[in-house]
């Protein structure tokens, strides 16, 4: 694995976690949005990651020298959460209330979102620490040649 590839792997992790934090922030910001342009309440979004530039198993299995080289991470999709139901509250005076007087609020749970935000922050910090360690190793390697 080359030096710059190691930098790219750590940087891809930081970029992916930053995007995840942005989506979590969007979820929290829309926690009371009962009407969207598409109609209905805001629906929670979930970020999914995947390995960047997946190496085929046949190449990993072979006796190649570069068989198990990592490539980093990427955001593979941002999907809406259809597994969790909307929160219904009785408020007949609300303009978004249905015929029975219930208002559907987004399926965003503040505790879940804050837990995910802490997880994304810790993952970002881990990638940042790895980036700093790689940088330190590169500096030490350069100082050997002096």
GROMACS .gro file of C-alpha atoms in nm:
model
  146
    1UNK     CA    1   0.000   0.000   0.000
    2UNK     CA    2   0.137   0.336  -0.098
    3UNK     CA    3   0.158   0.635   0.131
    4UNK     CA    4  -0.093   0.839  -0.062
    5UNK     CA    5  -0.337   0.548  -0.074
    6UNK     CA    6  -0.332   0.541   0.307
    7UNK     CA    7  -0.409   0.914   0.310
    8UNK     CA    8  -0.696   0.855   0.064
    9UNK     CA    9  -0.846   0.577   0.277
   10UNK     CA   10  -0.851   0.791   0.592
   11UNK     CA   11  -0.980   1.092   0.399
   12UNK     CA   12  -1.261   0.888   0.241
   13UNK     CA   13  -1.371   0.779   0.589
   14UNK     CA   14  -1.376   1.140   0.711
   15UNK     CA   15  -1.572   1.251   0.403
   16UNK     CA   16  -1.829   0.973   0.443
   17UNK     CA   17  -1.880   1.040   0.814
   18UNK     CA   18  -1.913   1.415   0.752
   19UNK     CA   19  -2.188   1.342   0.497
   20UNK     CA   20  -2.357   1.113   0.752
   21UNK     CA   21  -2.346   1.394   1.010
   22UNK     CA   22  -2.508   1.629   0.758
   23UNK     CA   23  -2.795   1.385   0.699
   24UNK     CA   24  -2.842   1.335   1.074
   25UNK     CA   25  -2.855   1.714   1.116
   26UNK     CA   26  -3.118   1.732   0.842
   27UNK     CA   27  -3.324   1.468   1.024
   28UNK     CA   28  -3.308   1.662   1.352
   29UNK     CA   29  -3.388   1.993   1.179
   30UNK     CA   30  -3.705   1.842   1.028
   31UNK     CA   31  -3.833   1.676   1.345
   32UNK     CA   32  -4.153   1.887   1.340
   33UNK     CA   33  -4.206   1.909   0.962
   34UNK     CA   34  -4.557   1.776   0.905
   35UNK     CA   35  -4.593   1.879   0.542
   36UNK     CA   36  -4.336   1.845   0.263
   37UNK     CA   37  -4.343   1.927  -0.107
   38UNK     CA   38  -4.402   1.557  -0.182
   39UNK     CA   39  -4.697   1.555   0.059
   40UNK     CA   40  -4.708   1.411   0.407
   41UNK     CA   41  -4.459   1.449   0.689
   42UNK     CA   42  -4.082   1.444   0.656
   43UNK     CA   43  -3.942   1.092   0.643
   44UNK     CA   44  -3.615   1.010   0.823
   45UNK     CA   45  -3.313   0.950   0.597
   46UNK     CA   46  -3.051   0.681   0.648
   47UNK     CA   47  -2.698   0.675   0.499
   48UNK     CA   48  -2.545   0.347   0.379
   49UNK     CA   49  -2.172   0.299   0.317
   50UNK     CA   50  -1.988   0.059   0.087
   51UNK     CA   51  -1.627  -0.021   0.010
   52UNK     CA   52  -1.485   0.201  -0.261
   53UNK     CA   53  -1.354   0.018  -0.569
   54UNK     CA   54  -1.430  -0.335  -0.452
   55UNK     CA   55  -1.160  -0.589  -0.538
   56UNK     CA   56  -1.303  -0.910  -0.691
   57UNK     CA   57  -1.261  -1.222  -0.477
   58UNK     CA   58  -1.065  -1.396  -0.754
   59UNK     CA   59  -0.791  -1.133  -0.720
   60UNK     CA   60  -0.790  -1.156  -0.341
   61UNK     CA   61  -0.768  -1.536  -0.351
   62UNK     CA   62  -0.473  -1.537  -0.592
   63UNK     CA   63  -0.119  -1.523  -0.465
   64UNK     CA   64  -0.088  -1.160  -0.571
   65UNK     CA   65   0.128  -0.932  -0.360
   66UNK     CA   66  -0.138  -0.659  -0.343
   67UNK     CA   67  -0.423  -0.899  -0.267
   68UNK     CA   68  -0.565  -0.742   0.051
   69UNK     CA   69  -0.521  -0.371  -0.016
   70UNK     CA   70  -0.803  -0.150   0.112
   71UNK     CA   71  -0.961   0.117  -0.100
   72UNK     CA   72  -1.158   0.328   0.145
   73UNK     CA   73  -1.528   0.389   0.185
   74UNK     CA   74  -1.799   0.569  -0.008
   75UNK     CA   75  -2.162   0.661   0.046
   76UNK     CA   76  -2.357   0.403  -0.152
   77UNK     CA   77  -2.706   0.539  -0.086
   78UNK     CA   78  -2.928   0.770   0.113
   79UNK     CA   79  -3.267   0.608   0.167
   80UNK     CA   80  -3.582   0.705   0.347
   81UNK     CA   81  -3.685   0.503   0.653
   82UNK     CA   82  -4.009   0.319   0.571
   83UNK     CA   83  -3.967   0.070   0.858
   84UNK     CA   84  -4.053   0.319   1.133
   85UNK     CA   85  -4.407   0.457   1.156
   86UNK     CA   86  -4.492   0.824   1.182
   87UNK     CA   87  -4.579   0.959   1.526
   88UNK     CA   88  -4.949   1.049   1.552
   89UNK     CA   89  -5.071   1.315   1.793
   90UNK     CA   90  -5.425   1.436   1.848
   91UNK     CA   91  -5.449   1.804   1.749
   92UNK     CA   92  -5.768   1.882   1.556
   93UNK     CA   93  -5.679   2.253   1.534
   94UNK     CA   94  -5.365   2.181   1.329
   95UNK     CA   95  -5.412   2.243   0.954
   96UNK     CA   96  -5.231   1.915   0.878
   97UNK     CA   97  -5.471   1.706   1.090
   98UNK     CA   98  -5.654   1.420   0.923
   99UNK     CA   99  -6.032   1.365   0.937
  100UNK     CA  100  -6.001   1.211   1.285
  101UNK     CA  101  -5.801   1.508   1.419
  102UNK     CA  102  -5.462   1.333   1.429
  103UNK     CA  103  -5.143   1.494   1.296
  104UNK     CA  104  -4.865   1.272   1.161
  105UNK     CA  105  -4.520   1.383   1.272
  106UNK     CA  106  -4.191   1.259   1.120
  107UNK     CA  107  -4.048   0.923   1.221
  108UNK     CA  108  -3.742   1.097   1.366
  109UNK     CA  109  -3.640   1.007   1.722
  110UNK     CA  110  -3.406   1.262   1.881
  111UNK     CA  111  -3.235   1.004   2.102
  112UNK     CA  112  -3.163   0.777   1.805
  113UNK     CA  113  -3.033   1.066   1.596
  114UNK     CA  114  -2.808   1.197   1.874
  115UNK     CA  115  -2.670   0.845   1.930
  116UNK     CA  116  -2.598   0.815   1.557
  117UNK     CA  117  -2.439   1.161   1.563
  118UNK     CA  118  -2.205   1.060   1.846
  119UNK     CA  119  -2.118   0.741   1.654
  120UNK     CA  120  -2.043   0.938   1.336
  121UNK     CA  121  -1.835   1.190   1.532
  122UNK     CA  122  -1.627   0.914   1.693
  123UNK     CA  123  -1.573   0.747   1.354
  124UNK     CA  124  -1.465   1.082   1.207
  125UNK     CA  125  -1.222   1.129   1.497
  126UNK     CA  126  -1.081   0.778   1.445
  127UNK     CA  127  -1.016   0.850   1.078
  128UNK     CA  128  -0.862   1.185   1.169
  129UNK     CA  129  -0.630   1.013   1.418
  130UNK     CA  130  -0.532   0.758   1.153
  131UNK     CA  131  -0.461   1.041   0.908
  132UNK     CA  132  -0.239   1.212   1.167
  133UNK     CA  133  -0.055   0.885   1.237
  134UNK     CA  134   0.009   0.835   0.864
  135UNK     CA  135   0.135   1.191   0.839
  136UNK     CA  136   0.366   1.137   1.137
  137UNK     CA  137   0.507   0.818   0.983
  138UNK     CA  138   0.569   1.000   0.654
  139UNK     CA  139   0.751   1.281   0.836
  140UNK     CA  140   0.966   1.029   1.027
  141UNK     CA  141   1.048   0.852   0.701
  142UNK     CA  142   1.154   1.178   0.540
  143UNK     CA  143   1.370   1.273   0.838
  144UNK     CA  144   1.561   0.943   0.810
  145UNK     CA  145   1.696   1.048   0.472
  146UNK     CA  146   1.850   1.369   0.606
   0.00000   0.00000   0.00000
